[in-house]
Short mmCIF file of C-alpha atoms in Angstrom, two decimals:
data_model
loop_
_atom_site.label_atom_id
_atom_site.label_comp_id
_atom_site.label_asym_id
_atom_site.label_seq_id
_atom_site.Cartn_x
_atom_site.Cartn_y
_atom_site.Cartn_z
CA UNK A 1 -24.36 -25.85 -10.85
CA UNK A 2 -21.71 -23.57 -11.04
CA UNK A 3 -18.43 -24.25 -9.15
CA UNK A 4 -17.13 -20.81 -7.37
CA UNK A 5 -13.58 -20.18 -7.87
CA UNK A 6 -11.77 -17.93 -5.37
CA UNK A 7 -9.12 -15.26 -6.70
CA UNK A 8 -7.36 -13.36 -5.09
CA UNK A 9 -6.38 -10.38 -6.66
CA UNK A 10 -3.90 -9.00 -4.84
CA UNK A 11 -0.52 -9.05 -6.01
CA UNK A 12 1.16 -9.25 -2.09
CA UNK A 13 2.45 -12.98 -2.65
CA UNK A 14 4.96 -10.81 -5.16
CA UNK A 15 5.66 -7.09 -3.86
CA UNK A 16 6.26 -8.26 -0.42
CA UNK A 17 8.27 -11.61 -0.93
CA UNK A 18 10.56 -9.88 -3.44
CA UNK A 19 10.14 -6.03 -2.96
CA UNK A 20 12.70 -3.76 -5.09
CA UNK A 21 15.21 -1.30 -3.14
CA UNK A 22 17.41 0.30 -5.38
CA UNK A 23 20.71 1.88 -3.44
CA UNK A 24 23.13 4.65 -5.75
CA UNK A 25 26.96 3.12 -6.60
CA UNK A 26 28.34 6.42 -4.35
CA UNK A 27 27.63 4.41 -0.95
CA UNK A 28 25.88 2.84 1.58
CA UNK A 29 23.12 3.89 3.86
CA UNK A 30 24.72 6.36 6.20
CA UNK A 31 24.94 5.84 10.02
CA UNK A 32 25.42 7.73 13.01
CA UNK A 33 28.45 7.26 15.13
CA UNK A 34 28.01 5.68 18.68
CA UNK A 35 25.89 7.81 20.72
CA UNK A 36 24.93 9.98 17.94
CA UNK A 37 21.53 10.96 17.83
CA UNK A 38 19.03 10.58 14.61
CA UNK A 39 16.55 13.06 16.26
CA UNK A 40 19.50 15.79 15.49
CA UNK A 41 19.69 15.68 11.83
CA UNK A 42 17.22 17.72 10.14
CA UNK A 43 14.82 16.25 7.05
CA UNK A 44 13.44 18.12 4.38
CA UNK A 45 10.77 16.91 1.76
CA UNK A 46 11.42 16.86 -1.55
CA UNK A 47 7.98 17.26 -3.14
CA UNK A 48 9.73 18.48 -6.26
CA UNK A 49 10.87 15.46 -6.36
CA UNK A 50 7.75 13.59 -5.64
CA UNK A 51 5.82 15.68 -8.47
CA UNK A 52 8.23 15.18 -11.26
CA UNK A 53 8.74 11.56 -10.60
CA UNK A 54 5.33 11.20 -10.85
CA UNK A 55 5.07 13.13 -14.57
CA UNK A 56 8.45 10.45 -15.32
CA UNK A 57 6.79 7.34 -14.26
CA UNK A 58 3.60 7.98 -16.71
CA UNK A 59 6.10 8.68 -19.56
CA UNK A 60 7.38 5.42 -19.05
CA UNK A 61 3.98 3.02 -18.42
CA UNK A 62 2.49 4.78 -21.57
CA UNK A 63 5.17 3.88 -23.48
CA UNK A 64 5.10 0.60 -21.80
CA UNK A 65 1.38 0.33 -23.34
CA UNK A 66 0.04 0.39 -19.28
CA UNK A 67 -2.58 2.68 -18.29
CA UNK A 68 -2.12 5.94 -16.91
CA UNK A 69 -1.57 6.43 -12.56
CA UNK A 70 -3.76 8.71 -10.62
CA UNK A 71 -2.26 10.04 -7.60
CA UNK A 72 -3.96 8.58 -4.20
CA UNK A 73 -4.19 10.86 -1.09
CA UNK A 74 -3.51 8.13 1.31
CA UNK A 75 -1.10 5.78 -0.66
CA UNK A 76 0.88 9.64 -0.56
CA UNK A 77 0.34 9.97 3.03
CA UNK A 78 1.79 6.56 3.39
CA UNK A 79 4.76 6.80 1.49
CA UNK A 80 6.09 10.28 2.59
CA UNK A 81 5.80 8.81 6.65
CA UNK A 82 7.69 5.48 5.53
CA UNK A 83 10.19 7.78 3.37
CA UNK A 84 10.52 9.96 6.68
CA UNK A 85 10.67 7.23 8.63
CA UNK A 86 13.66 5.39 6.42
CA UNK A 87 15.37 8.23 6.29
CA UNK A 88 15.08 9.11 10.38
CA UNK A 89 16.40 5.41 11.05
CA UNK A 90 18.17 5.10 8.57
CA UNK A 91 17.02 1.36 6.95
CA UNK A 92 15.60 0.65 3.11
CA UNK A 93 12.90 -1.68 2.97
CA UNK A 94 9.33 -1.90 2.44
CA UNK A 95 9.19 -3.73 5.91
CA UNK A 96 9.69 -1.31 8.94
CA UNK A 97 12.01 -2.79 11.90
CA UNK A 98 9.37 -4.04 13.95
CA UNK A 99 7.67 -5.88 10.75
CA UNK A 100 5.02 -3.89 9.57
CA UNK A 101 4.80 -4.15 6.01
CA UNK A 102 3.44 -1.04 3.56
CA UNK A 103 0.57 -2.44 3.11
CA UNK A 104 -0.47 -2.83 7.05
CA UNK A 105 0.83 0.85 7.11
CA UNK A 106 -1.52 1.45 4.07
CA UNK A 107 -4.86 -0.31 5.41
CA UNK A 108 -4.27 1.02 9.20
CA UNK A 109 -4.23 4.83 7.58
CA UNK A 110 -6.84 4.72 4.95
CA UNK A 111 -10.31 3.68 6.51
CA UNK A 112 -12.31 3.68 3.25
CA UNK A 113 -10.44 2.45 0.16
CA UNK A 114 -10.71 -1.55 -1.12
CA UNK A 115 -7.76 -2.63 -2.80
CA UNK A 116 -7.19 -5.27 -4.92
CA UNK A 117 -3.60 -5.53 -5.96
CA UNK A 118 -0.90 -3.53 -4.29
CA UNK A 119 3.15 -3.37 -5.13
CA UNK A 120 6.07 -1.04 -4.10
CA UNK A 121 9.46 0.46 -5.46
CA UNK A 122 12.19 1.84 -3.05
CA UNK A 123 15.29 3.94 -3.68
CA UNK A 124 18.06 5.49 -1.98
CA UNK A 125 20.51 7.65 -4.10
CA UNK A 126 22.24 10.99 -3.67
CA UNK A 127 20.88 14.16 -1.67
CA UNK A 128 19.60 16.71 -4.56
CA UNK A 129 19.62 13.84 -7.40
CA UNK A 130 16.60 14.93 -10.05
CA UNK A 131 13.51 12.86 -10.55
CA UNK A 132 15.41 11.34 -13.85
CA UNK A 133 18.14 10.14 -11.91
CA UNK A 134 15.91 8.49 -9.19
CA UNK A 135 13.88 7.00 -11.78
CA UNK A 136 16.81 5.16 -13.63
CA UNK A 137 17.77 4.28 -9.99
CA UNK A 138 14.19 2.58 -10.08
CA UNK A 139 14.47 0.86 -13.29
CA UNK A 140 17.83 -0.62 -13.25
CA UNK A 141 16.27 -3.14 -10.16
CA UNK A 142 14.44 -5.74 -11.53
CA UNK A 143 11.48 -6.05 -9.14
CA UNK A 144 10.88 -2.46 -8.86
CA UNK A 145 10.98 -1.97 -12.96
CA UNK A 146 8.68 -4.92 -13.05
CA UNK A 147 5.93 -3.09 -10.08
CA UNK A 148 6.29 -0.06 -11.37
CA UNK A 149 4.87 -1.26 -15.14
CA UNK A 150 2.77 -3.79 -13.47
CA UNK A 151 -0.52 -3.84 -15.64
CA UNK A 152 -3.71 -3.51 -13.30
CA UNK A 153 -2.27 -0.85 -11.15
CA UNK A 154 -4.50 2.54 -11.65
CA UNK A 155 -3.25 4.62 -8.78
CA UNK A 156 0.06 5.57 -7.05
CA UNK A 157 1.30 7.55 -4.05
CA UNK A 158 4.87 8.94 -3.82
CA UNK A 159 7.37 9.92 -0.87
CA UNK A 160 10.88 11.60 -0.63
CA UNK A 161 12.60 12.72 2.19
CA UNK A 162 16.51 14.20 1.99
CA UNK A 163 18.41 14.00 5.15
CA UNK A 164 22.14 13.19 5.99
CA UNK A 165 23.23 13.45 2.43
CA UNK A 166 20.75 10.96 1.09
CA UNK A 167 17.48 10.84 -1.13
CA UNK A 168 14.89 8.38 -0.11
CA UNK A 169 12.10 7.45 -2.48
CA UNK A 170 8.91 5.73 -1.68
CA UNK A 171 6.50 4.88 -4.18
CA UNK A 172 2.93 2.68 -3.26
CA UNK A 173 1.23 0.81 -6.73
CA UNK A 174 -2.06 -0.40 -6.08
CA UNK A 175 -5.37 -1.17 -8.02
CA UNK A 176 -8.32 0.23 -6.18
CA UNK A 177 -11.79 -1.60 -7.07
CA UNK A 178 -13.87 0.81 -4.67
CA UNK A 179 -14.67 2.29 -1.25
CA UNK A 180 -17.00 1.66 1.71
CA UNK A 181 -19.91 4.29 1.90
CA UNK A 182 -18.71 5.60 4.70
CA UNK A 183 -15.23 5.39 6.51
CA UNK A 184 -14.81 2.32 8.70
CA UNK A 185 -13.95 3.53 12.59
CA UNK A 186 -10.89 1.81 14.30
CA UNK A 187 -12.98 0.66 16.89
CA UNK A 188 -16.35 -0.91 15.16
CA UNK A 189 -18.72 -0.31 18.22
CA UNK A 190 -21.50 -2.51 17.58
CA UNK A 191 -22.50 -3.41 13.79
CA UNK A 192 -20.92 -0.70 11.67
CA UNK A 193 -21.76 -0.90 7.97
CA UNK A 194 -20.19 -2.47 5.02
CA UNK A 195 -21.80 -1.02 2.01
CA UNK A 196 -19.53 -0.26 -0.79
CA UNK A 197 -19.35 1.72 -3.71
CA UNK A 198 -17.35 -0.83 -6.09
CA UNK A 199 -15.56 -0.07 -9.44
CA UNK A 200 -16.07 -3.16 -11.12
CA UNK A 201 -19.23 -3.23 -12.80
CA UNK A 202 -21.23 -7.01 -11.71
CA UNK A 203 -19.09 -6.78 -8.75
CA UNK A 204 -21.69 -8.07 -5.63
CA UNK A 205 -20.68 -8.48 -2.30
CA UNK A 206 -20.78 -12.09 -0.94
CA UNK A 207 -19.08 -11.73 2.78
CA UNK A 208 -16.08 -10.22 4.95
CA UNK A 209 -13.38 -11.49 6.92
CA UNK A 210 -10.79 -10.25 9.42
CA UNK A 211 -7.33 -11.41 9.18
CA UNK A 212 -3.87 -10.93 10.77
CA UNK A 213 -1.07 -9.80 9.03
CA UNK A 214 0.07 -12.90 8.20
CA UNK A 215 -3.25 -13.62 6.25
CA UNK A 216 -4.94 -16.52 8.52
CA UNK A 217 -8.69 -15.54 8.96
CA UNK A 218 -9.73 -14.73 12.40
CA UNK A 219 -13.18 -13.88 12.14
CA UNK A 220 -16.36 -14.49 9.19
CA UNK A 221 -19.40 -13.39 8.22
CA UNK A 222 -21.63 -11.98 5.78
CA UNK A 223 -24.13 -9.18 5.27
CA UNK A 224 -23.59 -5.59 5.20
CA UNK A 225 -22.77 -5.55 8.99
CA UNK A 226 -19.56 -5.83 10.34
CA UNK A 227 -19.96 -7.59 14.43
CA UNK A 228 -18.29 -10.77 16.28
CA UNK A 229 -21.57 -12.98 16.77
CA UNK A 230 -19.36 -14.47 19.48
CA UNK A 231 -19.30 -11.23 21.46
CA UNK A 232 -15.58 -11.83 22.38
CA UNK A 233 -13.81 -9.18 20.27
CA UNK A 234 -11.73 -9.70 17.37
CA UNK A 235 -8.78 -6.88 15.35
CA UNK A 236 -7.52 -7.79 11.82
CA UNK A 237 -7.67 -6.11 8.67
CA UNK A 238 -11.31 -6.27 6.88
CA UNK A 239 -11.30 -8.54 3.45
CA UNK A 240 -14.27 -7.93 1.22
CA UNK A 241 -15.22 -11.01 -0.86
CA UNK A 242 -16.92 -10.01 -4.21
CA UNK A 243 -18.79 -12.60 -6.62
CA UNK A 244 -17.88 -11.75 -10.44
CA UNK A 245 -20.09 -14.21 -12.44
CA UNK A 246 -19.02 -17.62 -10.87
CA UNK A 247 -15.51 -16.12 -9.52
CA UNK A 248 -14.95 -14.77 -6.01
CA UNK A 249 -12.54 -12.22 -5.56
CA UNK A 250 -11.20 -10.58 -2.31
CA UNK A 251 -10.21 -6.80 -1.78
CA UNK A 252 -8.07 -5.71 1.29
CA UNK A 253 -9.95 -2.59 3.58
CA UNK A 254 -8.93 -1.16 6.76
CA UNK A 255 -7.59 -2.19 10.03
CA UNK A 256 -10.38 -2.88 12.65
CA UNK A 257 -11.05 -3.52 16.31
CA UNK A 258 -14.96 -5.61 16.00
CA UNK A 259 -16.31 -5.10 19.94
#
């Protein structure tokens, strides 16, 4: 009898424990003088920014030998809010101030995408640097050279936001291994389902879990049917456990009330 193995593949242990923010040598982070207002300075996205980065960064994973990135609607979505968001409060981190990593950000806002590895890269340099200059900003921090040529990843989403003299860069790495047929509501009224469309070719469904941010599993169960056979209500973010011959592997899905 075969012994099942469990693997995670998501790469969280590393982006989040030791996430890369790369700060310019011309100064810190700006901040407002008492009583000074952040709602009063005006952003602007840099999209030109966001685009050419994106051409620079598959220069540099093909000559790396790592497969090409495709650009992900969401993982976009996500980065140009946190970008916004950095540059509106004035922080740089892939963990907002009240703790909510990319990721949660990530599986709250997309309701259909599994993903099985996810990383980040963070920079702050000058207002109007070029996409080369925020890319060498990138590279010369260890952990965000070693996300951003991360073998495995296969899609990317990129932010930048100029306000108060500054640049801020966002850019979300992640594998993704499929997507539910149809997207997951916030609040799962009775048994929504769990079908997916998966990537990986032998890749069958085994069961699902919801978990906390922190990881610890709050609710199991199996099937394509997502309910709390308790009836009391449970939220956490959906895992998907897939059987690959005699491994198990879990993908990350959305953020979901079960009632």
């Amino acid at each position: 009898m075969l012994q099942l193995k469990y693997r995670a593949l998501s790469l969280l242990a590393l982006a989040i424990a030791a996430p890369g923010v790369a700060l310019s040598e011309s100064g810190s982070l700006a901040r407002f003088s008492p009583g000074e207002s952040g709602d009063t300075i005006t952003s602007a996205d840099r999209s030109n920014v966001s685009r050419d980065l994106f051409s620079a960064i598959d220069v540099v994973r093909r000559e790396a030998g790592q497969e090409q990135l495709s650009q992900h609607p969401k993982l976009t979505e996500v980065a140009q809010a946190h970008a916004r968001d950095m540059a509106r409060r004035h922080y740089a981190a892939d963990v907002s101030p009240e703790g909510l990593t990319l990721l949660d950000h990530v599986r709250q806002a997309d309701r259909q995408t599994l993903y099985s590895a996810f990383g980040t890269a963070i920079a702050v340099v000058d207002a109007g640097s070029s996409a080369e200059s925020v890319l060498s900003a990138l590279m010369s921090d260890a952990f965000n050279k070693e996300n951003m040529l991360r073998p495995g990843f296969d899609h990317v989403g990129i932010g930048a936001v100029e306000q108060d003299g500054r640049l801020y860069v966002v850019q979300l790495l992640a594998r993704v291994e499929g997507e539910l047929e149809r997207p997951l509501p916030v609040n799962a009224i009775g048994a929504e389902s769990l079908r997916a469309d998966l990537a990986g070719r032998g890749m069958t469904p085994v069961s699902w879990s919801l978990s906390n941010s922190e990881g610890a599993t709050l609710l199991r169960g199996s099937g394509e049917k997502i309910r709390d056979p308790r009836g009391e209500g449970a939220e956490g973010y959906l895992n998907l456990d897939v059987a690959m011959g005699p491994d198990i592997y879990t993908l990350r899905g959305p953020y979901v009330r079960v009632n």
